[in-house]
Coordinates of C-alpha atoms in Angstrom, one line a residue:
X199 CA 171.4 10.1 112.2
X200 CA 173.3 8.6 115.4
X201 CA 176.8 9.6 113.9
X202 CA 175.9 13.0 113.5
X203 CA 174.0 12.7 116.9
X204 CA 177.7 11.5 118.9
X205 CA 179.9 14.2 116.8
X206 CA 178.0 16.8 117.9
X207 CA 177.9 15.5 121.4
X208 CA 181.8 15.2 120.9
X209 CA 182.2 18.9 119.5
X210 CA 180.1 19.8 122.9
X211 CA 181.6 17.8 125.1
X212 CA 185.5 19.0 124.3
X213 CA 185.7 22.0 124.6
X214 CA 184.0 22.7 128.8
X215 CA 186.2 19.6 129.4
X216 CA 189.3 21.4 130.2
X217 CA 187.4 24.6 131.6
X218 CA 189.2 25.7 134.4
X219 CA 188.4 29.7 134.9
X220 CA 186.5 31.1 137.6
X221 CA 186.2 33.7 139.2
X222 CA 184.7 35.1 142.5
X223 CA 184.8 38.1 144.9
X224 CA 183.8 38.9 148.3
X225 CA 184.0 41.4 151.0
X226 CA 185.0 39.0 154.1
X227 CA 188.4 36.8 154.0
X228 CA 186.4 34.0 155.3
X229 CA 183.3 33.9 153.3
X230 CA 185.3 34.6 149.9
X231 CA 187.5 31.2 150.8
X232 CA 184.5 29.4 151.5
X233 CA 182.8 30.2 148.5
X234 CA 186.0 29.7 146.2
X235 CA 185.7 26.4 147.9
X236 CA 182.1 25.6 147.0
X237 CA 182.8 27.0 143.2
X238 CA 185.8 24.5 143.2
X239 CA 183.7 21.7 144.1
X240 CA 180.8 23.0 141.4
X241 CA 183.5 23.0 139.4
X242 CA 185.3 19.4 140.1
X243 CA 181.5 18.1 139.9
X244 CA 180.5 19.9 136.1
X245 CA 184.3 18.7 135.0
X246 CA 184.2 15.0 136.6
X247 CA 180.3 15.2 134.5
X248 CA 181.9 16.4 131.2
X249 CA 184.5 13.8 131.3
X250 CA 181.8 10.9 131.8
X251 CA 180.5 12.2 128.6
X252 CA 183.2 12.6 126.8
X253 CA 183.8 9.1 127.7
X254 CA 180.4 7.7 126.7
X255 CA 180.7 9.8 123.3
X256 CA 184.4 8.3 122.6
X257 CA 183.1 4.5 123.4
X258 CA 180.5 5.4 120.9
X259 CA 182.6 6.5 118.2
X260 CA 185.0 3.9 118.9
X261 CA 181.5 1.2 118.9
X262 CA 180.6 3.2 115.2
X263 CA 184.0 3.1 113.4
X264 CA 183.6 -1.1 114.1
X265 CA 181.3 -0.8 111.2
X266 CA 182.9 -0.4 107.5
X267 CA 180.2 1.4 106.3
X268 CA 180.6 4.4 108.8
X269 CA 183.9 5.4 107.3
X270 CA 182.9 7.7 105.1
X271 CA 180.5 9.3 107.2
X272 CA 183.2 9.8 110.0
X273 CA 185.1 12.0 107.3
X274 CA 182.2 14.0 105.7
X275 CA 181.1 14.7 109.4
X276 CA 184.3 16.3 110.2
X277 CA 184.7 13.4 113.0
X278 CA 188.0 13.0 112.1
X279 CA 189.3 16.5 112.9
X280 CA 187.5 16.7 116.2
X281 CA 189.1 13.3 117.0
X282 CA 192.9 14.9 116.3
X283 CA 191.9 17.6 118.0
X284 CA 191.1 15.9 120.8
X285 CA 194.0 13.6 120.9
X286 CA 196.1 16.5 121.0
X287 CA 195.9 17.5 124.1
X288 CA 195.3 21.6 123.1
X289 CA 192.2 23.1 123.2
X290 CA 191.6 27.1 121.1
X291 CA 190.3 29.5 123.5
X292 CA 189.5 33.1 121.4
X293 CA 190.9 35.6 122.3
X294 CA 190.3 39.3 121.4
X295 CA 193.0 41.7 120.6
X296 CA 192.6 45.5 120.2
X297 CA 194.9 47.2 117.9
X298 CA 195.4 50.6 117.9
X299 CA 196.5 52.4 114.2
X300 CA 198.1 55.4 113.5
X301 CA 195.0 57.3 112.6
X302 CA 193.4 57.0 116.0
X303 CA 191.1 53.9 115.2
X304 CA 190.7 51.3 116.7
X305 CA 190.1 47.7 115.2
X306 CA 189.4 44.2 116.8
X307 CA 191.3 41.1 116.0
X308 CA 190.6 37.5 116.8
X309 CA 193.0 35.2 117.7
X310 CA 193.2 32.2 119.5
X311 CA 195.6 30.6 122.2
X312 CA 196.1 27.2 123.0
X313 CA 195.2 25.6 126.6
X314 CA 196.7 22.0 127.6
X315 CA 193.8 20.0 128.0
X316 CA 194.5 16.2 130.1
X317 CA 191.8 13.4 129.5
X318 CA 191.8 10.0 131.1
X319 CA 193.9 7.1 129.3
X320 CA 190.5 5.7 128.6
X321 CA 189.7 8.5 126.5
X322 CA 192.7 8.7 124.4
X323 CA 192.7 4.9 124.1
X324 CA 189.0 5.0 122.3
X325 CA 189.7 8.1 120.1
X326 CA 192.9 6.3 118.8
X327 CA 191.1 3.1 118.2
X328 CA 188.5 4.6 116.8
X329 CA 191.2 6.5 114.5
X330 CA 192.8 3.3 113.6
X331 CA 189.3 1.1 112.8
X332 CA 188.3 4.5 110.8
X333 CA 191.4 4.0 108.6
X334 CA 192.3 0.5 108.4
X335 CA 189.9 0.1 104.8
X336 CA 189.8 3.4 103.3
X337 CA 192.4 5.0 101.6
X338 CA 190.4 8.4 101.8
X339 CA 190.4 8.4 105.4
X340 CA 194.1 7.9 105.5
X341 CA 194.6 10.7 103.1
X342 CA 193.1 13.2 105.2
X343 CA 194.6 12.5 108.2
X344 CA 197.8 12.5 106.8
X345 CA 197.3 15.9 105.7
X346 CA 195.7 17.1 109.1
X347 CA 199.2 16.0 110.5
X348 CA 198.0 12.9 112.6
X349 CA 201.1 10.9 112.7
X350 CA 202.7 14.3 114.7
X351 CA 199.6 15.0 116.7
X352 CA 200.0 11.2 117.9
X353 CA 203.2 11.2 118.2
X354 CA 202.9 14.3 120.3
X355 CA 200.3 12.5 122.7
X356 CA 202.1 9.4 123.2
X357 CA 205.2 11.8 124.2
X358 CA 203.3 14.0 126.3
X359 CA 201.7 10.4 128.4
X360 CA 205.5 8.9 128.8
X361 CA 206.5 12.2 130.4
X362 CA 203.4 12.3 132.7
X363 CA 204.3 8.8 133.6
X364 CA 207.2 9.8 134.3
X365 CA 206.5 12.7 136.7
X366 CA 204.3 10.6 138.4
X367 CA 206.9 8.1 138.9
X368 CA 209.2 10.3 140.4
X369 CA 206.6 11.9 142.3
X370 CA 205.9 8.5 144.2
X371 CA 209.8 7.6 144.5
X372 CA 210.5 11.3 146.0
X373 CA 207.4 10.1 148.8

């Protein structure tokens, strides 16, 4: 019951963890930047919340996959994907498309575009633990992540923190 409990708190804690859209209007110059001010700060405040528990949800997970017996349940949960996913940095957002055909109707598509998403080391370094303990014993678990294309989605996250560290670096040299 506590597995399934901390993957759905993971599957609700991803995705409004990179939320970053809003949107407000006003009559008066002064009032509309004062209010976009307040809805950043609302914002910052739900994000900095989300992130604490996506942290407590990954230190779970990481805490879980210590045990042998969990590996199997981490798989038939669908922890696993949620785990690449997250480690990927991209997050879906739906969109809608409207097609137009030759015979004047109209149909509706869904498709789906991908958003950078940045977590805190913290976060990456407990999914990818929790990744490796998950794996370590079970052949199963290897399998599946092999085929879900882990080895590029990690790959692809330790490439995407060297270059951050490196902007940042540069950043504080051109100071």
């Amino acid at each position: 019951f506590r597995m399934v409990a901390v993957a759905t708190a993971l599957d609700v804690c991803y995705p409004g963890a990179s939320s970053s859209s809003s949107s407000t209007s006003s009559s008066s110059s002064s009032s509309s930047s004062s209010s976009i001010s307040s809805t950043k700060k609302g914002f910052d405040k739900a994000r900095a919340r989300r992130l604490k528990q996506l942290h407590a949800v990954a230190r779970s997970l990481f805490n879980l996959s210590k045990n042998k017996s969990n590996d199997a349940i981490f798989r038939e949960e669908g922890i696993l994907h949620s785990l690449l996913e997250l480690l990927s940095g991209e997050e879906s957002v739906p969109t809608t498309v409207s097609t137009h055909s030759s015979s004047s109707s109209s149909s509706t598509s869904s498709s789906s575009r991908k958003n950078r998403v940045s977590f805190p080391m913290s976060i990456l370094v407990y999914a990818t633990g929790t990744l490796r303990n998950i794996c370590v014993n079970d052949d199963k678990n290897q399998k599946v992540l092999a085929q879900q294309g882990a080895i590029t989605t990690l790959t692809d996250m330790l490439n995407a923190t060297v270059h951050a560290v490196d902007r940042i670096r540069t950043a504080d040299e051109g100071k």
